[in-house]
């Protein structure tokens, strides 16, 4: 894990918030808020889920201890925000009620702002400690979400758990004061597998040969990439073979969604426009909302992209 590799280089690490992997030591963390004992309850991260919703004191204490010991540190801040339950402070929810299409959407937007507030508090703390020029912030989220306007705490179709853009296209942001110039890249292709490689390169640690990502701060490497791959799994994951839902390639302008028909029978949430569950091909530049399946019109594109998926999957 990233925490393991950083630990070998002398870093101490803290797990907070959402965590499905049992005891944090399994992920290489030297400290953690989650006890990870299923018998004591808490599927998503038990005691660690206090972080953010009830302040950031555990992170501040950890950083102060690391500084006192002269140790570099890695903090995994994974608050249960804006995850359900959507229970924002009234002051935040009331801010969005006049402009949101429903109360459930207003509550979700308010939870997003609450996350933003806590991230700002953490950045302010680092700034106040004089560590900003030595600290890399990485912002990433695990899945997309479209709030169902009629059902509180529930996502709408074509978002979470699906292979569509609103389910898998999420922001990745890096902040390193004085080193990274703020800019938005909406052209090049990046993947979550790039995050660990980028962090390790910045820390002067050679990524292992099994790591497939690239350093996204290397503009030449980033612009040289012509395709990215992804896969989605059942929410309650067991194994890769059993839980696989879809394999995906994005090679602009094309995106191919290849269903795993053996393991996943037809589900209208996953196949809103193709009732037989066949491959779905979209031109993302012309159809970013994935409304028009072009697989029947471009069978040669489907065949070529399918072969690329198979080569990537089997390598």
PDB file of C-alpha atoms in Angstrom, residues 54-288:
ATOM      1  CA  UNK A  54     -17.084  16.191  14.838  1.00  0.00           C
ATOM      2  CA  UNK A  55     -13.945  18.159  14.125  1.00  0.00           C
ATOM      3  CA  UNK A  56     -10.352  17.399  13.158  1.00  0.00           C
ATOM      4  CA  UNK A  57      -8.642  17.136  16.534  1.00  0.00           C
ATOM      5  CA  UNK A  58      -7.276  13.633  15.920  1.00  0.00           C
ATOM      6  CA  UNK A  59      -5.460  14.876  12.813  1.00  0.00           C
ATOM      7  CA  UNK A  60      -4.062  17.936  14.555  1.00  0.00           C
ATOM      8  CA  UNK A  61      -2.777  15.809  17.443  1.00  0.00           C
ATOM      9  CA  UNK A  62      -1.163  13.322  15.064  1.00  0.00           C
ATOM     10  CA  UNK A  63       0.616  16.052  13.097  1.00  0.00           C
ATOM     11  CA  UNK A  64       1.909  17.711  16.263  1.00  0.00           C
ATOM     12  CA  UNK A  65       3.285  14.384  17.497  1.00  0.00           C
ATOM     13  CA  UNK A  66       4.926  13.723  14.137  1.00  0.00           C
ATOM     14  CA  UNK A  67       6.553  17.130  14.171  1.00  0.00           C
ATOM     15  CA  UNK A  68       7.781  16.615  17.730  1.00  0.00           C
ATOM     16  CA  UNK A  69       9.395  13.343  16.633  1.00  0.00           C
ATOM     17  CA  UNK A  70      10.881  14.939  13.523  1.00  0.00           C
ATOM     18  CA  UNK A  71       8.984  12.538  11.276  1.00  0.00           C
ATOM     19  CA  UNK A  72       7.434  13.214   7.877  1.00  0.00           C
ATOM     20  CA  UNK A  73       3.739  12.332   7.891  1.00  0.00           C
ATOM     21  CA  UNK A  74       0.935  10.982   5.702  1.00  0.00           C
ATOM     22  CA  UNK A  75      -2.679  11.680   6.702  1.00  0.00           C
ATOM     23  CA  UNK A  76      -5.612   9.796   5.174  1.00  0.00           C
ATOM     24  CA  UNK A  77      -8.524  12.186   5.723  1.00  0.00           C
ATOM     25  CA  UNK A  78     -11.598  10.301   4.486  1.00  0.00           C
ATOM     26  CA  UNK A  79     -14.615  11.870   6.186  1.00  0.00           C
ATOM     27  CA  UNK A  80     -18.109  10.472   5.753  1.00  0.00           C
ATOM     28  CA  UNK A  81     -18.884  13.629   3.775  1.00  0.00           C
ATOM     29  CA  UNK A  82     -20.936  14.225   1.736  1.00  0.00           C
ATOM     30  CA  UNK A  83     -21.947  10.593   2.228  1.00  0.00           C
ATOM     31  CA  UNK A  84     -25.384   9.795   3.604  1.00  0.00           C
ATOM     32  CA  UNK A  85     -26.885  10.440   6.063  1.00  0.00           C
ATOM     33  CA  UNK A  86     -27.301  13.942   4.715  1.00  0.00           C
ATOM     34  CA  UNK A  87     -27.656  15.763   8.016  1.00  0.00           C
ATOM     35  CA  UNK A  88     -26.037  19.183   7.539  1.00  0.00           C
ATOM     36  CA  UNK A  89     -26.347  22.036  10.008  1.00  0.00           C
ATOM     37  CA  UNK A  90     -29.619  23.883   9.512  1.00  0.00           C
ATOM     38  CA  UNK A  91     -27.744  27.041   8.583  1.00  0.00           C
ATOM     39  CA  UNK A  92     -26.141  25.324   5.589  1.00  0.00           C
ATOM     40  CA  UNK A  93     -29.280  23.505   4.455  1.00  0.00           C
ATOM     41  CA  UNK A  94     -31.331  26.702   4.699  1.00  0.00           C
ATOM     42  CA  UNK A  95     -28.794  28.412   2.434  1.00  0.00           C
ATOM     43  CA  UNK A  96     -29.616  26.033  -0.420  1.00  0.00           C
ATOM     44  CA  UNK A  97     -33.359  25.511   0.071  1.00  0.00           C
ATOM     45  CA  UNK A  98     -34.345  28.578  -2.024  1.00  0.00           C
ATOM     46  CA  UNK A  99     -32.256  27.457  -5.041  1.00  0.00           C
ATOM     47  CA  UNK A 100     -32.365  23.648  -4.913  1.00  0.00           C
ATOM     48  CA  UNK A 101     -35.064  21.683  -6.778  1.00  0.00           C
ATOM     49  CA  UNK A 102     -35.961  19.780  -3.601  1.00  0.00           C
ATOM     50  CA  UNK A 103     -35.089  19.541   0.074  1.00  0.00           C
ATOM     51  CA  UNK A 104     -33.083  16.340  -0.470  1.00  0.00           C
ATOM     52  CA  UNK A 105     -30.913  18.093  -3.056  1.00  0.00           C
ATOM     53  CA  UNK A 106     -30.477  21.103  -0.752  1.00  0.00           C
ATOM     54  CA  UNK A 107     -29.301  18.782   2.025  1.00  0.00           C
ATOM     55  CA  UNK A 108     -26.808  17.113  -0.294  1.00  0.00           C
ATOM     56  CA  UNK A 109     -25.415  20.426  -1.527  1.00  0.00           C
ATOM     57  CA  UNK A 110     -25.078  21.546   2.082  1.00  0.00           C
ATOM     58  CA  UNK A 111     -23.107  18.387   2.882  1.00  0.00           C
ATOM     59  CA  UNK A 112     -20.756  19.200   0.002  1.00  0.00           C
ATOM     60  CA  UNK A 113     -20.139  22.622   1.511  1.00  0.00           C
ATOM     61  CA  UNK A 114     -19.549  21.055   4.914  1.00  0.00           C
ATOM     62  CA  UNK A 115     -16.841  18.882   3.353  1.00  0.00           C
ATOM     63  CA  UNK A 116     -15.341  21.982   1.751  1.00  0.00           C
ATOM     64  CA  UNK A 117     -15.335  23.784   5.091  1.00  0.00           C
ATOM     65  CA  UNK A 118     -13.443  20.967   6.821  1.00  0.00           C
ATOM     66  CA  UNK A 119     -10.898  20.764   4.009  1.00  0.00           C
ATOM     67  CA  UNK A 120     -10.371  24.491   4.391  1.00  0.00           C
ATOM     68  CA  UNK A 121      -9.877  24.074   8.126  1.00  0.00           C
ATOM     69  CA  UNK A 122      -7.200  21.452   7.538  1.00  0.00           C
ATOM     70  CA  UNK A 123      -5.431  23.629   4.979  1.00  0.00           C
ATOM     71  CA  UNK A 124      -5.612  26.620   7.313  1.00  0.00           C
ATOM     72  CA  UNK A 125      -4.048  24.520  10.061  1.00  0.00           C
ATOM     73  CA  UNK A 126      -1.168  23.499   7.800  1.00  0.00           C
ATOM     74  CA  UNK A 127      -0.729  27.103   6.666  1.00  0.00           C
ATOM     75  CA  UNK A 128      -0.709  28.293  10.269  1.00  0.00           C
ATOM     76  CA  UNK A 129       1.923  25.714  11.179  1.00  0.00           C
ATOM     77  CA  UNK A 130       4.178  26.994   8.402  1.00  0.00           C
ATOM     78  CA  UNK A 131       4.092  23.646   6.588  1.00  0.00           C
ATOM     79  CA  UNK A 132       2.330  24.543   3.350  1.00  0.00           C
ATOM     80  CA  UNK A 133       5.473  24.646   1.237  1.00  0.00           C
ATOM     81  CA  UNK A 134       6.400  21.180   2.521  1.00  0.00           C
ATOM     82  CA  UNK A 135       2.957  19.593   2.289  1.00  0.00           C
ATOM     83  CA  UNK A 136       1.186  18.053  -0.679  1.00  0.00           C
ATOM     84  CA  UNK A 137      -2.611  17.974  -0.558  1.00  0.00           C
ATOM     85  CA  UNK A 138      -4.388  15.464  -2.780  1.00  0.00           C
ATOM     86  CA  UNK A 139      -8.162  15.628  -3.222  1.00  0.00           C
ATOM     87  CA  UNK A 140      -9.930  12.589  -4.655  1.00  0.00           C
ATOM     88  CA  UNK A 141     -13.350  11.012  -4.297  1.00  0.00           C
ATOM     89  CA  UNK A 142     -14.320   7.365  -4.652  1.00  0.00           C
ATOM     90  CA  UNK A 143     -17.398   7.722  -6.858  1.00  0.00           C
ATOM     91  CA  UNK A 144     -19.764  10.171  -8.469  1.00  0.00           C
ATOM     92  CA  UNK A 145     -23.217  10.986  -7.156  1.00  0.00           C
ATOM     93  CA  UNK A 146     -26.387  12.490  -8.604  1.00  0.00           C
ATOM     94  CA  UNK A 147     -28.791  13.195  -5.783  1.00  0.00           C
ATOM     95  CA  UNK A 148     -32.265  11.736  -6.298  1.00  0.00           C
ATOM     96  CA  UNK A 149     -34.536  14.793  -5.966  1.00  0.00           C
ATOM     97  CA  UNK A 150     -37.362  12.718  -4.511  1.00  0.00           C
ATOM     98  CA  UNK A 151     -35.510  10.391  -2.139  1.00  0.00           C
ATOM     99  CA  UNK A 152     -33.310  11.744   0.658  1.00  0.00           C
ATOM    100  CA  UNK A 153     -29.912  10.045   1.043  1.00  0.00           C
ATOM    101  CA  UNK A 154     -30.348   8.209  -2.268  1.00  0.00           C
ATOM    102  CA  UNK A 155     -28.460   8.505  -5.545  1.00  0.00           C
ATOM    103  CA  UNK A 156     -30.194   8.798  -8.907  1.00  0.00           C
ATOM    104  CA  UNK A 157     -29.724   6.576 -11.951  1.00  0.00           C
ATOM    105  CA  UNK A 158     -26.499   6.705 -13.992  1.00  0.00           C
ATOM    106  CA  UNK A 159     -24.354   7.798 -11.051  1.00  0.00           C
ATOM    107  CA  UNK A 160     -22.979   5.796  -8.131  1.00  0.00           C
ATOM    108  CA  UNK A 161     -22.325   2.075  -8.844  1.00  0.00           C
ATOM    109  CA  UNK A 162     -22.677   2.588 -12.622  1.00  0.00           C
ATOM    110  CA  UNK A 163     -20.044   2.818 -15.374  1.00  0.00           C
ATOM    111  CA  UNK A 164     -21.378   6.129 -16.659  1.00  0.00           C
ATOM    112  CA  UNK A 165     -19.527   9.426 -16.439  1.00  0.00           C
ATOM    113  CA  UNK A 166     -21.474  10.668 -13.430  1.00  0.00           C
ATOM    114  CA  UNK A 167     -20.473   7.485 -11.620  1.00  0.00           C
ATOM    115  CA  UNK A 168     -16.777   7.254 -12.451  1.00  0.00           C
ATOM    116  CA  UNK A 169     -15.583  10.674 -13.636  1.00  0.00           C
ATOM    117  CA  UNK A 170     -14.515  12.438 -10.462  1.00  0.00           C
ATOM    118  CA  UNK A 171     -12.117  15.302  -9.680  1.00  0.00           C
ATOM    119  CA  UNK A 172      -8.483  14.777  -8.728  1.00  0.00           C
ATOM    120  CA  UNK A 173      -6.706  17.856  -7.403  1.00  0.00           C
ATOM    121  CA  UNK A 174      -3.163  18.470  -6.180  1.00  0.00           C
ATOM    122  CA  UNK A 175      -2.100  21.433  -4.090  1.00  0.00           C
ATOM    123  CA  UNK A 176       1.515  22.180  -3.156  1.00  0.00           C
ATOM    124  CA  UNK A 177       2.038  25.812  -2.277  1.00  0.00           C
ATOM    125  CA  UNK A 178       4.866  27.438  -4.166  1.00  0.00           C
ATOM    126  CA  UNK A 179       5.462  24.428  -6.389  1.00  0.00           C
ATOM    127  CA  UNK A 180       2.257  23.538  -8.265  1.00  0.00           C
ATOM    128  CA  UNK A 181       0.701  26.377 -10.233  1.00  0.00           C
ATOM    129  CA  UNK A 182      -3.110  26.196 -10.030  1.00  0.00           C
ATOM    130  CA  UNK A 183      -4.669  25.172 -13.335  1.00  0.00           C
ATOM    131  CA  UNK A 184      -7.484  22.968 -14.619  1.00  0.00           C
ATOM    132  CA  UNK A 185      -6.763  20.246 -17.173  1.00  0.00           C
ATOM    133  CA  UNK A 186      -9.894  19.201 -19.060  1.00  0.00           C
ATOM    134  CA  UNK A 187      -8.037  17.685 -22.019  1.00  0.00           C
ATOM    135  CA  UNK A 188      -5.662  14.969 -20.871  1.00  0.00           C
ATOM    136  CA  UNK A 189      -6.691  11.587 -19.479  1.00  0.00           C
ATOM    137  CA  UNK A 190      -5.891  10.789 -15.855  1.00  0.00           C
ATOM    138  CA  UNK A 191      -6.846   7.907 -13.584  1.00  0.00           C
ATOM    139  CA  UNK A 192      -6.903   7.168  -9.883  1.00  0.00           C
ATOM    140  CA  UNK A 193      -3.992   4.753 -10.461  1.00  0.00           C
ATOM    141  CA  UNK A 194      -1.869   7.865 -11.098  1.00  0.00           C
ATOM    142  CA  UNK A 195      -2.293   9.240  -7.581  1.00  0.00           C
ATOM    143  CA  UNK A 196       0.115   6.949  -5.723  1.00  0.00           C
ATOM    144  CA  UNK A 197       2.744   7.200  -8.474  1.00  0.00           C
ATOM    145  CA  UNK A 198       2.534  10.995  -8.428  1.00  0.00           C
ATOM    146  CA  UNK A 199       2.892  11.115  -4.638  1.00  0.00           C
ATOM    147  CA  UNK A 200       5.855   8.741  -4.633  1.00  0.00           C
ATOM    148  CA  UNK A 201       7.643  10.666  -7.382  1.00  0.00           C
ATOM    149  CA  UNK A 202       7.192  13.911  -5.450  1.00  0.00           C
ATOM    150  CA  UNK A 203       8.563  12.232  -2.320  1.00  0.00           C
ATOM    151  CA  UNK A 204      11.595  10.977  -4.223  1.00  0.00           C
ATOM    152  CA  UNK A 205      10.536   7.320  -3.962  1.00  0.00           C
ATOM    153  CA  UNK A 206      10.777   5.039  -6.993  1.00  0.00           C
ATOM    154  CA  UNK A 207       7.387   3.464  -7.772  1.00  0.00           C
ATOM    155  CA  UNK A 208       7.464  -0.315  -8.102  1.00  0.00           C
ATOM    156  CA  UNK A 209       7.354  -1.897 -11.575  1.00  0.00           C
ATOM    157  CA  UNK A 210       3.877  -3.265 -10.870  1.00  0.00           C
ATOM    158  CA  UNK A 211       2.452   0.261 -10.566  1.00  0.00           C
ATOM    159  CA  UNK A 212       0.808   1.244 -13.856  1.00  0.00           C
ATOM    160  CA  UNK A 213       0.126   4.921 -13.268  1.00  0.00           C
ATOM    161  CA  UNK A 214       2.067   7.993 -14.293  1.00  0.00           C
ATOM    162  CA  UNK A 215       3.070  11.201 -12.554  1.00  0.00           C
ATOM    163  CA  UNK A 216       0.351  13.621 -13.617  1.00  0.00           C
ATOM    164  CA  UNK A 217       2.690  16.544 -12.994  1.00  0.00           C
ATOM    165  CA  UNK A 218       4.825  15.204 -15.854  1.00  0.00           C
ATOM    166  CA  UNK A 219       3.040  16.986 -18.663  1.00  0.00           C
ATOM    167  CA  UNK A 220       4.887  15.098 -21.379  1.00  0.00           C
ATOM    168  CA  UNK A 221       3.885  11.719 -19.962  1.00  0.00           C
ATOM    169  CA  UNK A 222       0.314  12.871 -19.399  1.00  0.00           C
ATOM    170  CA  UNK A 223      -0.164  14.258 -22.902  1.00  0.00           C
ATOM    171  CA  UNK A 224       1.357  11.087 -24.360  1.00  0.00           C
ATOM    172  CA  UNK A 225      -1.372   8.860 -22.956  1.00  0.00           C
ATOM    173  CA  UNK A 226      -4.092   8.017 -25.465  1.00  0.00           C
ATOM    174  CA  UNK A 227      -6.382   5.779 -23.397  1.00  0.00           C
ATOM    175  CA  UNK A 228      -7.398   4.939 -19.852  1.00  0.00           C
ATOM    176  CA  UNK A 229      -9.144   1.860 -18.520  1.00  0.00           C
ATOM    177  CA  UNK A 230     -11.536   1.270 -15.656  1.00  0.00           C
ATOM    178  CA  UNK A 231     -13.788  -1.343 -14.190  1.00  0.00           C
ATOM    179  CA  UNK A 232     -16.774  -1.289 -11.864  1.00  0.00           C
ATOM    180  CA  UNK A 233     -17.822  -3.922  -9.364  1.00  0.00           C
ATOM    181  CA  UNK A 234     -20.809  -4.904  -7.279  1.00  0.00           C
ATOM    182  CA  UNK A 235     -21.257  -2.650  -4.258  1.00  0.00           C
ATOM    183  CA  UNK A 236     -20.636  -5.541  -1.856  1.00  0.00           C
ATOM    184  CA  UNK A 237     -17.403  -6.708  -3.436  1.00  0.00           C
ATOM    185  CA  UNK A 238     -16.165 -10.251  -2.825  1.00  0.00           C
ATOM    186  CA  UNK A 239     -13.651 -11.188  -5.560  1.00  0.00           C
ATOM    187  CA  UNK A 240     -12.687  -9.684  -8.911  1.00  0.00           C
ATOM    188  CA  UNK A 241     -14.192 -12.553 -10.901  1.00  0.00           C
ATOM    189  CA  UNK A 242     -17.465 -12.732  -8.979  1.00  0.00           C
ATOM    190  CA  UNK A 243     -18.082  -9.034  -8.449  1.00  0.00           C
ATOM    191  CA  UNK A 244     -17.073  -7.564 -11.812  1.00  0.00           C
ATOM    192  CA  UNK A 245     -19.838  -5.527 -13.462  1.00  0.00           C
ATOM    193  CA  UNK A 246     -18.172  -3.658 -16.324  1.00  0.00           C
ATOM    194  CA  UNK A 247     -14.857  -2.993 -18.009  1.00  0.00           C
ATOM    195  CA  UNK A 248     -14.388   0.396 -19.637  1.00  0.00           C
ATOM    196  CA  UNK A 249     -11.997   2.132 -21.999  1.00  0.00           C
ATOM    197  CA  UNK A 250     -11.907   5.852 -22.752  1.00  0.00           C
ATOM    198  CA  UNK A 251      -9.994   6.670 -25.918  1.00  0.00           C
ATOM    199  CA  UNK A 252     -11.290  10.006 -27.033  1.00  0.00           C
ATOM    200  CA  UNK A 253     -13.646  10.673 -28.518  1.00  0.00           C
ATOM    201  CA  UNK A 254     -14.834   7.149 -27.703  1.00  0.00           C
ATOM    202  CA  UNK A 255     -15.911   5.406 -24.545  1.00  0.00           C
ATOM    203  CA  UNK A 256     -16.777   1.721 -24.613  1.00  0.00           C
ATOM    204  CA  UNK A 257     -18.627   0.045 -21.754  1.00  0.00           C
ATOM    205  CA  UNK A 258     -18.234  -3.714 -21.866  1.00  0.00           C
ATOM    206  CA  UNK A 259     -20.656  -5.538 -19.565  1.00  0.00           C
ATOM    207  CA  UNK A 260     -19.765  -8.743 -17.781  1.00  0.00           C
ATOM    208  CA  UNK A 261     -22.891 -10.565 -18.852  1.00  0.00           C
ATOM    209  CA  UNK A 262     -21.921 -13.823 -17.158  1.00  0.00           C
ATOM    210  CA  UNK A 263     -21.907 -12.445 -13.628  1.00  0.00           C
ATOM    211  CA  UNK A 264     -24.319  -9.553 -13.937  1.00  0.00           C
ATOM    212  CA  UNK A 265     -27.795 -10.166 -15.364  1.00  0.00           C
ATOM    213  CA  UNK A 266     -29.748  -7.346 -16.938  1.00  0.00           C
ATOM    214  CA  UNK A 267     -30.365  -4.408 -14.627  1.00  0.00           C
ATOM    215  CA  UNK A 268     -32.202  -1.363 -16.029  1.00  0.00           C
ATOM    216  CA  UNK A 269     -30.128   0.971 -13.864  1.00  0.00           C
ATOM    217  CA  UNK A 270     -26.974  -0.208 -15.629  1.00  0.00           C
ATOM    218  CA  UNK A 271     -28.488  -0.541 -19.097  1.00  0.00           C
ATOM    219  CA  UNK A 272     -30.938   2.339 -19.429  1.00  0.00           C
ATOM    220  CA  UNK A 273     -30.731   2.505 -23.221  1.00  0.00           C
ATOM    221  CA  UNK A 274     -29.749  -1.062 -24.152  1.00  0.00           C
ATOM    222  CA  UNK A 275     -32.261  -3.541 -22.721  1.00  0.00           C
ATOM    223  CA  UNK A 276     -30.311  -6.627 -23.789  1.00  0.00           C
ATOM    224  CA  UNK A 277     -27.166  -5.570 -21.923  1.00  0.00           C
ATOM    225  CA  UNK A 278     -24.929  -5.393 -24.995  1.00  0.00           C
ATOM    226  CA  UNK A 279     -21.803  -3.172 -25.235  1.00  0.00           C
ATOM    227  CA  UNK A 280     -22.356   0.556 -25.179  1.00  0.00           C
ATOM    228  CA  UNK A 281     -20.305   2.991 -27.258  1.00  0.00           C
ATOM    229  CA  UNK A 282     -20.469   6.752 -26.751  1.00  0.00           C
ATOM    230  CA  UNK A 283     -18.792   9.750 -28.338  1.00  0.00           C
ATOM    231  CA  UNK A 284     -17.955  11.712 -25.211  1.00  0.00           C
ATOM    232  CA  UNK A 285     -17.024  14.878 -27.086  1.00  0.00           C
ATOM    233  CA  UNK A 286     -20.428  15.081 -28.770  1.00  0.00           C
ATOM    234  CA  UNK A 287     -22.478  13.213 -26.171  1.00  0.00           C
ATOM    235  CA  UNK A 288     -20.964  13.779 -22.702  1.00  0.00           C
TER     236      UNK A 288
END
